[in-house]
Every structure is written in structure tokens, then in C-alpha cells.
């Protein structure tokens, strides 16, 4: 067979990343925590792991809110796991180009956010905070009890039972919110153009799923948003959308601040079109909106949510480092073949272009290696291929594969 990978054809150059790994049980992995990570999560890492002080030494990073866009990371960095759902603080495209897999933890904090949405419904329907503030202002008065009986009418509100809640986004959080609202006696309508099978199965059959978000705007007394910040969702709740809503609607946004065009929301609050806007994202505009109820980003701030996110992030990092499996990545496709039962495994991160698989298999065939199992997944510009085989890994296979145009990172797992 003609040798297709040679120094002359495509020598290794800066940007090629090759990880030649020994038996993983002999490796001491180094993990950098950019934010405090719950100990219950760190405990999921085995004795082969140490927590390091410098990013420059890290094989993987665990992060919550720290911003990584301008951060210098080492070429050896394999993974970043966000202990939470949002990844706006991580440069996804840049890391994809460098062969750094970024994970998040969808659903791990879903119950905590769901409970805060229920609190938001009650805060927006009854002036609880106004009443509490009144008590604090008059707490030194001896006859406060009599005063309260006279003043409480100023803080009266309405009940949510029988009202219609519109849920935009029926993923892990949205489906929990919808089901909880039903149990509180609300009518619930939901919208999600990408509703997954798992999401559909988790929904109560009493949730009316609509095909057009305008149906939410027209019918709902309360609207809660649970979608990621994407090109099509950023600023989607704007003046045009608000104009379609019922007068006196309540809008709840515990998902991402950028989903709502807050200048338009401020105008809607002034005019009375929107009765209350509940946001979990304080800034100089939202904090000063008359009629806004702004919470200091408490959506996932529960002990249980932080523990769940930490455990999920640690498990994902460990599975990737030890087995090469990619689960819940946000910049690469998921690629999971369990624990390797064969003699060897190689993981290849590469561009999603034609002809890659033929070149990978040819590289192994040149060493007389039979590939017994192969998993190939793609997502947009990027793809990953996992190869399991019955023979020992050829000594220089990682370098050979990394010379193929379009390969970003090659990892010999065993």
C-alpha cells in the first residue's frame, strides 16, 4: 500500500495537537477550578486527579461564572466544563478550533430555576415585596398591627389559579415549570419548535403545545421564557412581540438577559402594556425600571443545584479524559461508545468535511489494524470520530492522523 501520511506531504505544524497517552490509570490529571465547585462534585474525581493552581498546568477546567474569553489557556487543555447551563462566558468557537471540548450541565439546576419561576409568579401577582417593605418602614411604630390592617389594601393582588401561563421553551426547565403551574390550577400553553422526545414525554398531557409563539403572546396572562441565547432568540421579546401580548401581561425572564430587548420592555412597563417584568439579571436599566421585579441572579443558586451541576460537570470531564466520550458538549457533537472493551481506542476531533473517515481507516489499515467499532458524529462545522480496535495502538498513529488536513486533535485513549 502506498504510504499516504508522510513528513513531506504534511509535516506537523503549530496548531496540530497530538495527545499520546499512556494507560489512563497511570496518568495524574490536573484540574483547574476557576470558581468554587461543590466538593461533592470534586469527590467524583478519582485518585488520578489533582486540583492545580494555574490554568497553564490544567488538563481540564471546571468553571461557573468566570469569563474565559480573554484567558490564555495551554495547548494541552482538553476540556472545559461549565457547572451550569449557560456558556456565554466561554469562547466556544475558539475552543472548538483548538480541540478543546466544552461541556455544560443541562437540567442539573432545573428544579431550582422552576421553583424560582413559581416564586416570580406569586411576586408579580401579589405585591408581596411592597408589603414587606412597608412593614420594615413602620416596624418601630407601636400600633403597627392596626396600621397594617388599614394599609394592606394597597398591596392586594390577584391569584394565579385559573390564569393562563405561556411557557416559551419546553426543555428541562420549561417542562418542569409547565407541570408545576398545572398543579397550581393554571391553564398552561407551551411553545418549542425543537421539542425533543424526552421533553415531550416529560410534559403533562394537559399542557397545550402550540406551533406558533404568537399564540402564546395572544392568550397568556403570564409568560415565562426558557430558551438559550441563540441568533434567533436574542432580543426576540421586543416591541413587536410585546404589542401582540395581552394588556397587563406579566413577563418572566430567568433564562438570559439578552432574550429581552430591555429598552422596549421599559417602554411597555411605562405604558402599562406590561404589568410586571420579572428578571433574574440586574443591570443599570432593569434595576431602574418602574414595575420591574429584579432578582440578583438566584435562578440556580441553591445548594442542591450547585451540587447537581458540580457532579454532572465532574462526571463529564472524567468520562472524556478517561474514555474519550463526549456527552453534553456545546461546541462538539456528542460521541459516546461507553468504556472501551477493546485493545485500543483513538478519538479524533476534526472538521466536518468529506473523505475524513476513508483517510482515518486507511491509516489504521496501513498498520494492519482492523477497526471493530466506529462512532462518527457531526455538528455544524465540527465532527468527532471514535475508533475501537482489537490490536495494540500503533506507535505513531496519532502523528499520522494529525497530518490529515482538517484534523484538529488526535487522542490515543489506550
mmCIF file of C-alpha atoms in Angstrom:
data_model
loop_
_atom_site.group_PDB
_atom_site.id
_atom_site.type_symbol
_atom_site.label_atom_id
_atom_site.label_comp_id
_atom_site.label_asym_id
_atom_site.label_seq_id
_atom_site.Cartn_x
_atom_site.Cartn_y
_atom_site.Cartn_z
ATOM 1 C CA UNK A 1 0.000 0.000 0.000
ATOM 2 C CA UNK A 2 1.225 3.479 -0.820
ATOM 3 C CA UNK A 3 2.260 5.487 2.219
ATOM 4 C CA UNK A 4 -0.266 8.350 2.403
ATOM 5 C CA UNK A 5 0.976 10.106 5.519
ATOM 6 C CA UNK A 6 4.477 11.455 5.424
ATOM 7 C CA UNK A 7 6.542 14.341 6.700
ATOM 8 C CA UNK A 8 6.889 15.641 3.162
ATOM 9 C CA UNK A 9 3.156 15.518 2.496
ATOM 10 C CA UNK A 10 2.052 17.452 5.564
ATOM 11 C CA UNK A 11 4.538 17.889 8.381
ATOM 12 C CA UNK A 12 3.218 18.677 11.830
ATOM 13 C CA UNK A 13 2.996 22.383 12.418
ATOM 14 C CA UNK A 14 1.831 24.808 15.068
ATOM 15 C CA UNK A 15 -1.848 24.163 15.667
ATOM 16 C CA UNK A 16 -1.639 20.399 15.270
ATOM 17 C CA UNK A 17 -2.481 18.845 18.622
ATOM 18 C CA UNK A 18 -1.450 15.285 19.311
ATOM 19 C CA UNK A 19 -2.071 13.617 22.651
ATOM 20 C CA UNK A 20 -0.025 10.457 23.123
ATOM 21 C CA UNK A 21 -1.442 8.888 26.267
ATOM 22 C CA UNK A 22 -0.292 6.003 28.407
ATOM 23 C CA UNK A 23 -2.705 3.763 30.232
ATOM 24 C CA UNK A 24 -5.016 6.335 31.850
ATOM 25 C CA UNK A 25 -4.645 4.713 35.264
ATOM 26 C CA UNK A 26 -1.015 5.817 35.296
ATOM 27 C CA UNK A 27 -1.841 9.449 34.480
ATOM 28 C CA UNK A 28 -2.282 12.182 37.052
ATOM 29 C CA UNK A 29 -4.814 14.569 35.547
ATOM 30 C CA UNK A 30 -4.731 18.192 36.642
ATOM 31 C CA UNK A 31 -7.972 20.129 37.040
ATOM 32 C CA UNK A 32 -8.232 23.894 37.474
ATOM 33 C CA UNK A 33 -11.348 25.298 39.175
ATOM 34 C CA UNK A 34 -11.914 28.897 38.066
ATOM 35 C CA UNK A 35 -14.769 29.239 40.574
ATOM 36 C CA UNK A 36 -15.613 27.369 43.760
ATOM 37 C CA UNK A 37 -17.007 23.979 42.751
ATOM 38 C CA UNK A 38 -19.085 21.977 45.218
ATOM 39 C CA UNK A 39 -16.966 19.362 46.951
ATOM 40 C CA UNK A 40 -19.493 16.654 46.168
ATOM 41 C CA UNK A 41 -18.554 17.170 42.521
ATOM 42 C CA UNK A 42 -14.811 17.161 43.097
ATOM 43 C CA UNK A 43 -15.222 13.965 45.081
ATOM 44 C CA UNK A 44 -16.353 12.293 41.854
ATOM 45 C CA UNK A 45 -12.833 12.623 40.501
ATOM 46 C CA UNK A 46 -10.580 9.698 41.336
ATOM 47 C CA UNK A 47 -7.137 9.445 42.861
ATOM 48 C CA UNK A 48 -5.618 10.091 39.430
ATOM 49 C CA UNK A 49 -6.760 13.735 39.669
ATOM 50 C CA UNK A 50 -5.285 16.749 41.400
ATOM 51 C CA UNK A 51 -6.623 20.294 41.672
ATOM 52 C CA UNK A 52 -3.967 22.649 40.312
ATOM 53 C CA UNK A 53 -3.422 26.356 40.958
ATOM 54 C CA UNK A 54 -2.637 27.531 37.423
ATOM 55 C CA UNK A 55 -4.629 27.227 34.217
ATOM 56 C CA UNK A 56 -1.327 26.717 32.401
ATOM 57 C CA UNK A 57 -0.953 23.328 34.121
ATOM 58 C CA UNK A 58 -4.505 22.107 33.569
ATOM 59 C CA UNK A 59 -5.758 19.194 31.510
ATOM 60 C CA UNK A 60 -9.328 20.366 32.154
ATOM 61 C CA UNK A 61 -11.106 23.363 33.654
ATOM 62 C CA UNK A 62 -14.234 23.480 35.807
ATOM 63 C CA UNK A 63 -15.976 26.853 35.718
ATOM 64 C CA UNK A 64 -19.184 28.565 36.760
ATOM 65 C CA UNK A 65 -19.258 32.323 36.079
ATOM 66 C CA UNK A 66 -15.593 33.216 35.388
ATOM 67 C CA UNK A 67 -15.165 34.831 31.971
ATOM 68 C CA UNK A 68 -12.732 32.920 29.754
ATOM 69 C CA UNK A 69 -12.878 34.930 26.516
ATOM 70 C CA UNK A 70 -9.558 36.721 27.080
ATOM 71 C CA UNK A 71 -7.934 33.979 29.123
ATOM 72 C CA UNK A 72 -4.747 32.334 27.908
ATOM 73 C CA UNK A 73 -5.102 28.558 28.062
ATOM 74 C CA UNK A 74 -2.413 25.932 27.431
ATOM 75 C CA UNK A 75 -2.290 23.923 24.216
ATOM 76 C CA UNK A 76 -2.569 20.772 26.336
ATOM 77 C CA UNK A 77 -6.010 21.783 27.679
ATOM 78 C CA UNK A 78 -8.510 19.095 26.703
ATOM 79 C CA UNK A 79 -11.834 20.188 28.172
ATOM 80 C CA UNK A 80 -13.823 22.937 29.873
ATOM 81 C CA UNK A 81 -16.931 22.010 31.859
ATOM 82 C CA UNK A 82 -19.410 24.681 32.874
ATOM 83 C CA UNK A 83 -21.219 23.784 36.100
ATOM 84 C CA UNK A 84 -24.463 25.249 34.790
ATOM 85 C CA UNK A 85 -26.353 25.606 31.545
ATOM 86 C CA UNK A 86 -25.287 28.978 30.128
ATOM 87 C CA UNK A 87 -21.949 29.212 28.329
ATOM 88 C CA UNK A 88 -21.816 32.895 27.351
ATOM 89 C CA UNK A 89 -18.633 33.219 29.411
ATOM 90 C CA UNK A 90 -16.742 30.679 27.277
ATOM 91 C CA UNK A 91 -15.370 31.210 23.725
ATOM 92 C CA UNK A 92 -16.978 28.161 22.134
ATOM 93 C CA UNK A 93 -15.789 28.634 18.549
ATOM 94 C CA UNK A 94 -12.246 29.475 19.562
ATOM 95 C CA UNK A 95 -12.018 26.394 21.742
ATOM 96 C CA UNK A 96 -13.529 24.190 19.041
ATOM 97 C CA UNK A 97 -10.750 25.324 16.696
ATOM 98 C CA UNK A 98 -8.217 24.393 19.361
ATOM 99 C CA UNK A 99 -9.723 20.950 20.009
ATOM 100 C CA UNK A 100 -10.990 21.892 23.463
ATOM 101 C CA UNK A 101 -14.347 20.259 24.165
ATOM 102 C CA UNK A 102 -16.749 22.441 26.156
ATOM 103 C CA UNK A 103 -19.441 20.798 28.291
ATOM 104 C CA UNK A 104 -22.402 22.186 30.191
ATOM 105 C CA UNK A 105 -24.875 20.603 32.605
ATOM 106 C CA UNK A 106 -28.395 20.912 31.146
ATOM 107 C CA UNK A 107 -31.135 20.063 33.585
ATOM 108 C CA UNK A 108 -28.921 19.842 36.650
ATOM 109 C CA UNK A 109 -30.336 23.083 38.045
ATOM 110 C CA UNK A 110 -33.805 22.711 36.512
ATOM 111 C CA UNK A 111 -35.685 22.250 39.770
ATOM 112 C CA UNK A 112 -34.048 25.263 41.405
ATOM 113 C CA UNK A 113 -34.992 27.501 38.477
ATOM 114 C CA UNK A 114 -38.504 26.032 38.357
ATOM 115 C CA UNK A 115 -39.092 26.924 41.991
ATOM 116 C CA UNK A 116 -37.905 30.497 41.409
ATOM 117 C CA UNK A 117 -40.327 30.815 38.479
ATOM 118 C CA UNK A 118 -43.169 29.845 40.819
ATOM 119 C CA UNK A 119 -41.941 32.480 43.268
ATOM 120 C CA UNK A 120 -41.829 35.006 40.410
ATOM 121 C CA UNK A 121 -45.441 34.240 39.516
ATOM 122 C CA UNK A 122 -46.505 34.989 43.087
ATOM 123 C CA UNK A 123 -44.307 38.087 43.441
ATOM 124 C CA UNK A 124 -45.780 39.517 40.237
ATOM 125 C CA UNK A 125 -49.407 38.683 41.036
ATOM 126 C CA UNK A 126 -49.444 39.960 44.630
ATOM 127 C CA UNK A 127 -47.421 42.898 45.921
ATOM 128 C CA UNK A 128 -45.564 40.817 48.481
ATOM 129 C CA UNK A 129 -42.337 42.827 48.285
ATOM 130 C CA UNK A 130 -44.245 46.097 48.649
ATOM 131 C CA UNK A 131 -45.948 44.771 51.765
ATOM 132 C CA UNK A 132 -42.679 43.541 53.256
ATOM 133 C CA UNK A 133 -41.029 46.893 52.579
ATOM 134 C CA UNK A 134 -43.957 48.682 54.268
ATOM 135 C CA UNK A 135 -43.508 46.566 57.393
ATOM 136 C CA UNK A 136 -39.793 47.391 57.515
ATOM 137 C CA UNK A 137 -40.516 51.099 57.162
ATOM 138 C CA UNK A 138 -43.023 51.020 60.048
ATOM 139 C CA UNK A 139 -41.504 48.369 62.293
ATOM 140 C CA UNK A 140 -40.731 50.852 65.072
ATOM 141 C CA UNK A 141 -44.356 52.017 65.377
ATOM 142 C CA UNK A 142 -46.191 50.651 68.393
ATOM 143 C CA UNK A 143 -49.559 50.354 66.626
ATOM 144 C CA UNK A 144 -48.137 48.654 63.512
ATOM 145 C CA UNK A 145 -50.757 45.875 63.670
ATOM 146 C CA UNK A 146 -53.664 48.337 63.352
ATOM 147 C CA UNK A 147 -51.841 50.290 60.648
ATOM 148 C CA UNK A 148 -51.269 47.097 58.697
ATOM 149 C CA UNK A 149 -54.985 46.325 58.611
ATOM 150 C CA UNK A 150 -55.613 49.749 57.084
ATOM 151 C CA UNK A 151 -52.733 49.657 54.628
ATOM 152 C CA UNK A 152 -52.907 46.067 53.363
ATOM 153 C CA UNK A 153 -55.422 47.013 50.663
ATOM 154 C CA UNK A 154 -52.580 48.898 48.951
ATOM 155 C CA UNK A 155 -50.724 45.633 48.449
ATOM 156 C CA UNK A 156 -53.625 43.483 47.302
ATOM 157 C CA UNK A 157 -53.202 41.444 44.156
ATOM 158 C CA UNK A 158 -54.747 38.598 42.227
ATOM 159 C CA UNK A 159 -54.499 34.839 42.357
ATOM 160 C CA UNK A 160 -52.774 32.805 39.664
ATOM 161 C CA UNK A 161 -55.287 29.969 39.766
ATOM 162 C CA UNK A 162 -57.339 29.957 36.575
ATOM 163 C CA UNK A 163 -54.925 32.275 34.764
ATOM 164 C CA UNK A 164 -53.055 31.229 31.615
ATOM 165 C CA UNK A 165 -49.310 30.700 31.690
ATOM 166 C CA UNK A 166 -47.390 30.656 28.426
ATOM 167 C CA UNK A 167 -44.096 28.753 28.538
ATOM 168 C CA UNK A 168 -41.627 29.534 25.749
ATOM 169 C CA UNK A 169 -39.140 26.658 25.618
ATOM 170 C CA UNK A 170 -40.117 23.205 26.877
ATOM 171 C CA UNK A 171 -36.742 21.749 27.766
ATOM 172 C CA UNK A 172 -35.599 20.517 31.159
ATOM 173 C CA UNK A 173 -36.707 23.696 32.953
ATOM 174 C CA UNK A 174 -39.691 24.722 30.868
ATOM 175 C CA UNK A 175 -41.368 21.334 31.136
ATOM 176 C CA UNK A 176 -40.987 21.348 34.926
ATOM 177 C CA UNK A 177 -42.451 24.871 35.100
ATOM 178 C CA UNK A 178 -45.394 23.865 32.916
ATOM 179 C CA UNK A 179 -46.213 20.824 35.034
ATOM 180 C CA UNK A 180 -45.868 22.742 38.301
ATOM 181 C CA UNK A 181 -48.145 25.524 37.065
ATOM 182 C CA UNK A 182 -50.820 22.974 36.193
ATOM 183 C CA UNK A 183 -50.732 21.677 39.744
ATOM 184 C CA UNK A 184 -51.359 25.238 40.938
ATOM 185 C CA UNK A 185 -54.545 25.398 38.905
ATOM 186 C CA UNK A 186 -53.252 27.413 35.967
ATOM 187 C CA UNK A 187 -54.039 26.821 32.303
ATOM 188 C CA UNK A 188 -50.730 26.178 30.530
ATOM 189 C CA UNK A 189 -49.784 26.576 26.896
ATOM 190 C CA UNK A 190 -46.268 25.864 25.642
ATOM 191 C CA UNK A 191 -44.191 26.592 22.574
ATOM 192 C CA UNK A 192 -40.970 24.915 21.453
ATOM 193 C CA UNK A 193 -40.148 24.410 17.765
ATOM 194 C CA UNK A 194 -37.399 21.960 18.736
ATOM 195 C CA UNK A 195 -39.296 19.947 21.327
ATOM 196 C CA UNK A 196 -37.342 16.750 21.969
ATOM 197 C CA UNK A 197 -38.830 13.330 22.535
ATOM 198 C CA UNK A 198 -37.625 13.450 26.143
ATOM 199 C CA UNK A 199 -39.172 16.891 26.589
ATOM 200 C CA UNK A 200 -42.488 15.780 25.129
ATOM 201 C CA UNK A 201 -42.603 12.689 27.323
ATOM 202 C CA UNK A 202 -41.915 14.752 30.457
ATOM 203 C CA UNK A 203 -44.830 17.117 29.761
ATOM 204 C CA UNK A 204 -48.260 16.582 31.247
ATOM 205 C CA UNK A 205 -50.875 15.807 28.608
ATOM 206 C CA UNK A 206 -52.815 18.791 29.946
ATOM 207 C CA UNK A 207 -50.210 21.241 28.608
ATOM 208 C CA UNK A 208 -51.435 22.614 25.294
ATOM 209 C CA UNK A 209 -48.478 22.780 22.898
ATOM 210 C CA UNK A 210 -48.870 25.394 20.146
ATOM 211 C CA UNK A 211 -46.965 25.701 16.888
ATOM 212 C CA UNK A 212 -46.684 29.487 16.796
ATOM 213 C CA UNK A 213 -45.243 31.674 19.533
ATOM 214 C CA UNK A 214 -47.826 34.319 18.634
ATOM 215 C CA UNK A 215 -50.437 32.048 20.226
ATOM 216 C CA UNK A 216 -48.539 32.436 23.499
ATOM 217 C CA UNK A 217 -48.460 36.205 23.131
ATOM 218 C CA UNK A 218 -52.198 36.464 22.401
ATOM 219 C CA UNK A 219 -53.506 34.104 25.069
ATOM 220 C CA UNK A 220 -51.195 34.201 28.094
ATOM 221 C CA UNK A 221 -51.687 36.275 31.241
ATOM 222 C CA UNK A 222 -48.175 35.305 32.327
ATOM 223 C CA UNK A 223 -45.271 34.459 30.003
ATOM 224 C CA UNK A 224 -42.073 32.749 31.127
ATOM 225 C CA UNK A 225 -39.043 32.274 28.862
ATOM 226 C CA UNK A 226 -36.792 29.207 28.905
ATOM 227 C CA UNK A 227 -34.706 29.184 25.728
ATOM 228 C CA UNK A 228 -30.938 29.504 25.142
ATOM 229 C CA UNK A 229 -29.338 32.690 23.829
ATOM 230 C CA UNK A 230 -29.049 31.986 20.124
ATOM 231 C CA UNK A 231 -29.051 34.117 16.994
ATOM 232 C CA UNK A 232 -32.802 33.659 16.590
ATOM 233 C CA UNK A 233 -33.701 34.173 20.252
ATOM 234 C CA UNK A 234 -31.554 37.149 21.303
ATOM 235 C CA UNK A 235 -33.808 40.199 21.504
ATOM 236 C CA UNK A 236 -36.822 38.156 20.401
ATOM 237 C CA UNK A 237 -39.019 39.638 23.141
ATOM 238 C CA UNK A 238 -39.091 43.136 21.659
ATOM 239 C CA UNK A 239 -41.608 45.864 20.917
ATOM 240 C CA UNK A 240 -43.140 43.869 18.066
ATOM 241 C CA UNK A 241 -43.619 40.802 20.262
ATOM 242 C CA UNK A 242 -44.904 42.832 23.219
ATOM 243 C CA UNK A 243 -47.502 44.532 21.011
ATOM 244 C CA UNK A 244 -49.063 41.097 20.374
ATOM 245 C CA UNK A 245 -49.402 40.367 24.106
ATOM 246 C CA UNK A 246 -52.470 40.900 26.272
ATOM 247 C CA UNK A 247 -52.691 44.203 28.109
ATOM 248 C CA UNK A 248 -51.406 43.848 31.665
ATOM 249 C CA UNK A 249 -49.331 40.758 30.898
ATOM 250 C CA UNK A 250 -46.539 39.640 33.231
ATOM 251 C CA UNK A 251 -43.250 38.611 31.574
ATOM 252 C CA UNK A 252 -40.784 36.426 33.479
ATOM 253 C CA UNK A 253 -37.205 36.033 32.258
ATOM 254 C CA UNK A 254 -34.961 33.795 34.348
ATOM 255 C CA UNK A 255 -33.175 32.396 31.294
ATOM 256 C CA UNK A 256 -30.862 35.001 29.675
ATOM 257 C CA UNK A 257 -30.960 38.792 29.913
ATOM 258 C CA UNK A 258 -30.300 39.227 26.169
ATOM 259 C CA UNK A 259 -33.523 37.421 25.226
ATOM 260 C CA UNK A 260 -35.490 40.555 26.099
ATOM 261 C CA UNK A 261 -34.877 43.912 24.460
ATOM 262 C CA UNK A 262 -34.983 45.786 27.716
ATOM 263 C CA UNK A 263 -35.384 49.264 26.200
ATOM 264 C CA UNK A 264 -38.654 48.054 24.688
ATOM 265 C CA UNK A 265 -39.655 46.391 27.943
ATOM 266 C CA UNK A 266 -39.071 49.637 29.847
ATOM 267 C CA UNK A 267 -41.449 51.456 27.499
ATOM 268 C CA UNK A 268 -44.046 48.699 27.831
ATOM 269 C CA UNK A 269 -43.910 48.979 31.621
ATOM 270 C CA UNK A 270 -44.334 52.753 31.470
ATOM 271 C CA UNK A 271 -47.368 52.482 29.205
ATOM 272 C CA UNK A 272 -48.952 49.727 31.310
ATOM 273 C CA UNK A 273 -48.934 47.233 28.446
ATOM 274 C CA UNK A 274 -46.785 45.001 30.669
ATOM 275 C CA UNK A 275 -47.830 44.959 34.327
ATOM 276 C CA UNK A 276 -44.614 43.483 35.671
ATOM 277 C CA UNK A 277 -41.320 42.282 34.251
ATOM 278 C CA UNK A 278 -39.523 39.771 36.474
ATOM 279 C CA UNK A 279 -35.842 39.424 35.619
ATOM 280 C CA UNK A 280 -33.034 37.468 37.219
ATOM 281 C CA UNK A 281 -30.444 39.785 35.650
ATOM 282 C CA UNK A 282 -29.849 43.121 37.369
ATOM 283 C CA UNK A 283 -28.228 45.879 35.345
ATOM 284 C CA UNK A 284 -28.432 49.661 35.279
ATOM 285 C CA UNK A 285 -31.533 49.528 33.074
ATOM 286 C CA UNK A 286 -33.534 46.662 34.554
ATOM 287 C CA UNK A 287 -32.832 47.701 38.148
ATOM 288 C CA UNK A 288 -34.368 51.109 37.466
ATOM 289 C CA UNK A 289 -37.456 50.045 35.517
ATOM 290 C CA UNK A 290 -40.680 51.050 37.197
ATOM 291 C CA UNK A 291 -42.750 47.890 37.515
ATOM 292 C CA UNK A 292 -39.803 45.543 37.206
ATOM 293 C CA UNK A 293 -39.045 42.951 39.858
ATOM 294 C CA UNK A 294 -35.355 42.224 39.584
ATOM 295 C CA UNK A 295 -33.721 39.292 41.377
ATOM 296 C CA UNK A 296 -29.914 39.091 41.820
ATOM 297 C CA UNK A 297 -29.343 36.052 39.564
ATOM 298 C CA UNK A 298 -30.631 33.467 42.012
ATOM 299 C CA UNK A 299 -32.084 31.003 39.489
ATOM 300 C CA UNK A 300 -29.640 28.182 40.157
ATOM 301 C CA UNK A 301 -28.349 29.438 43.493
ATOM 302 C CA UNK A 302 -29.450 26.578 45.683
ATOM 303 C CA UNK A 303 -27.244 24.065 47.418
ATOM 304 C CA UNK A 304 -28.942 21.263 45.536
ATOM 305 C CA UNK A 305 -28.496 22.876 42.110
ATOM 306 C CA UNK A 306 -24.856 23.680 42.735
ATOM 307 C CA UNK A 307 -24.216 20.111 43.894
ATOM 308 C CA UNK A 308 -26.038 18.628 40.900
ATOM 309 C CA UNK A 309 -24.138 20.827 38.443
ATOM 310 C CA UNK A 310 -20.783 20.045 40.052
ATOM 311 C CA UNK A 311 -21.396 16.289 39.986
ATOM 312 C CA UNK A 312 -22.557 16.350 36.370
ATOM 313 C CA UNK A 313 -19.620 18.506 35.219
ATOM 314 C CA UNK A 314 -17.064 16.334 37.026
ATOM 315 C CA UNK A 315 -18.570 13.130 35.628
ATOM 316 C CA UNK A 316 -18.464 14.511 32.087
ATOM 317 C CA UNK A 317 -14.847 15.618 32.387
ATOM 318 C CA UNK A 318 -13.789 12.299 33.858
ATOM 319 C CA UNK A 319 -15.576 10.305 31.164
ATOM 320 C CA UNK A 320 -13.956 12.418 28.464
ATOM 321 C CA UNK A 321 -10.440 12.246 29.868
ATOM 322 C CA UNK A 322 -10.555 8.535 30.645
ATOM 323 C CA UNK A 323 -12.784 7.174 27.874
ATOM 324 C CA UNK A 324 -12.877 9.889 25.224
ATOM 325 C CA UNK A 325 -16.678 10.067 25.457
ATOM 326 C CA UNK A 326 -18.348 13.403 24.712
ATOM 327 C CA UNK A 327 -21.683 13.932 26.463
ATOM 328 C CA UNK A 328 -23.459 17.313 26.687
ATOM 329 C CA UNK A 329 -20.907 19.239 24.676
ATOM 330 C CA UNK A 330 -21.892 22.652 23.356
ATOM 331 C CA UNK A 331 -19.184 23.022 20.704
ATOM 332 C CA UNK A 332 -18.727 19.429 19.515
ATOM 333 C CA UNK A 333 -21.249 16.682 18.783
ATOM 334 C CA UNK A 334 -21.940 14.061 21.401
ATOM 335 C CA UNK A 335 -19.857 10.929 20.776
ATOM 336 C CA UNK A 336 -20.215 8.096 23.266
ATOM 337 C CA UNK A 337 -19.138 4.463 22.969
ATOM 338 C CA UNK A 338 -19.023 3.609 26.660
ATOM 339 C CA UNK A 339 -15.972 2.111 28.339
ATOM 340 C CA UNK A 340 -13.547 0.666 25.812
ATOM 341 C CA UNK A 341 -13.744 -3.138 25.748
ATOM 342 C CA UNK A 342 -11.117 -3.485 23.022
ATOM 343 C CA UNK A 343 -7.339 -3.337 22.984
ATOM 344 C CA UNK A 344 -7.187 0.205 21.664
ATOM 345 C CA UNK A 345 -9.230 3.388 21.223
ATOM 346 C CA UNK A 346 -8.452 6.608 19.371
ATOM 347 C CA UNK A 347 -10.593 9.758 19.371
ATOM 348 C CA UNK A 348 -10.270 12.270 16.545
ATOM 349 C CA UNK A 349 -11.728 15.797 16.614
ATOM 350 C CA UNK A 350 -11.903 17.186 13.108
ATOM 351 C CA UNK A 351 -13.669 19.442 10.649
ATOM 352 C CA UNK A 352 -16.909 18.131 9.199
ATOM 353 C CA UNK A 353 -15.692 17.635 5.630
ATOM 354 C CA UNK A 354 -15.993 14.820 3.122
ATOM 355 C CA UNK A 355 -13.491 11.986 2.927
ATOM 356 C CA UNK A 356 -12.261 12.033 6.520
ATOM 357 C CA UNK A 357 -13.404 8.549 7.506
ATOM 358 C CA UNK A 358 -11.721 6.984 4.483
ATOM 359 C CA UNK A 359 -8.417 8.559 5.472
ATOM 360 C CA UNK A 360 -8.738 7.504 9.118
ATOM 361 C CA UNK A 361 -9.465 3.873 8.285
ATOM 362 C CA UNK A 362 -6.683 3.829 5.687
ATOM 363 C CA UNK A 363 -4.207 4.994 8.325
ATOM 364 C CA UNK A 364 -5.072 2.024 10.537
ATOM 365 C CA UNK A 365 -5.193 -0.389 7.604
ATOM 366 C CA UNK A 366 -1.616 0.592 6.746
ATOM 367 C CA UNK A 367 -0.668 -0.863 10.138
ATOM 368 C CA UNK A 368 -2.816 -3.955 9.533
ATOM 369 C CA UNK A 369 -5.231 -2.859 12.264
ATOM 370 C CA UNK A 370 -8.869 -3.921 11.968
ATOM 371 C CA UNK A 371 -11.356 -1.388 13.320
ATOM 372 C CA UNK A 372 -14.028 -3.299 15.210
ATOM 373 C CA UNK A 373 -16.244 -0.357 16.247
ATOM 374 C CA UNK A 374 -16.552 3.189 14.965
ATOM 375 C CA UNK A 375 -18.691 6.122 16.121
ATOM 376 C CA UNK A 376 -18.818 9.230 13.940
ATOM 377 C CA UNK A 377 -20.884 12.299 14.761
ATOM 378 C CA UNK A 378 -21.051 15.780 13.270
ATOM 379 C CA UNK A 379 -22.423 19.116 14.366
ATOM 380 C CA UNK A 380 -22.139 22.110 12.095
ATOM 381 C CA UNK A 381 -18.503 22.642 11.136
ATOM 382 C CA UNK A 382 -17.137 20.081 13.563
ATOM 383 C CA UNK A 383 -17.139 16.321 13.911
ATOM 384 C CA UNK A 384 -15.649 13.602 16.072
ATOM 385 C CA UNK A 385 -14.747 10.029 15.268
ATOM 386 C CA UNK A 386 -14.058 7.310 17.825
ATOM 387 C CA UNK A 387 -12.317 4.135 16.691
ATOM 388 C CA UNK A 388 -12.040 0.942 18.754
ATOM 389 C CA UNK A 389 -9.810 -1.890 17.547
ATOM 390 C CA UNK A 390 -8.617 -5.329 18.639
ATOM 391 C CA UNK A 391 -4.861 -4.722 18.422
ATOM 392 C CA UNK A 392 -2.475 -2.509 20.333
ATOM 393 C CA UNK A 393 -2.378 1.086 19.138
ATOM 394 C CA UNK A 394 0.365 1.643 16.545
ATOM 395 C CA UNK A 395 3.175 3.753 17.962
ATOM 396 C CA UNK A 396 2.950 6.697 15.567
ATOM 397 C CA UNK A 397 -0.713 6.580 14.561
ATOM 398 C CA UNK A 398 -1.605 9.833 16.340
ATOM 399 C CA UNK A 399 1.046 11.791 14.445
ATOM 400 C CA UNK A 400 -0.028 10.230 11.165
ATOM 401 C CA UNK A 401 -3.692 11.051 11.634
ATOM 402 C CA UNK A 402 -2.906 14.571 12.796
ATOM 403 C CA UNK A 403 -1.248 15.265 9.449
ATOM 404 C CA UNK A 404 -4.558 14.783 7.667
ATOM 405 C CA UNK A 405 -5.935 18.143 6.570
ATOM 406 C CA UNK A 406 -8.913 19.048 8.747
ATOM 407 C CA UNK A 407 -7.856 17.097 11.858
ATOM 408 C CA UNK A 408 -7.816 19.309 14.947
ATOM 409 C CA UNK A 409 -6.849 16.945 17.759
ATOM 410 C CA UNK A 410 -5.991 13.264 17.962
ATOM 411 C CA UNK A 411 -6.146 11.416 21.273
ATOM 412 C CA UNK A 412 -5.000 7.869 21.820
ATOM 413 C CA UNK A 413 -7.125 6.821 24.777
ATOM 414 C CA UNK A 414 -5.489 3.398 25.173
#
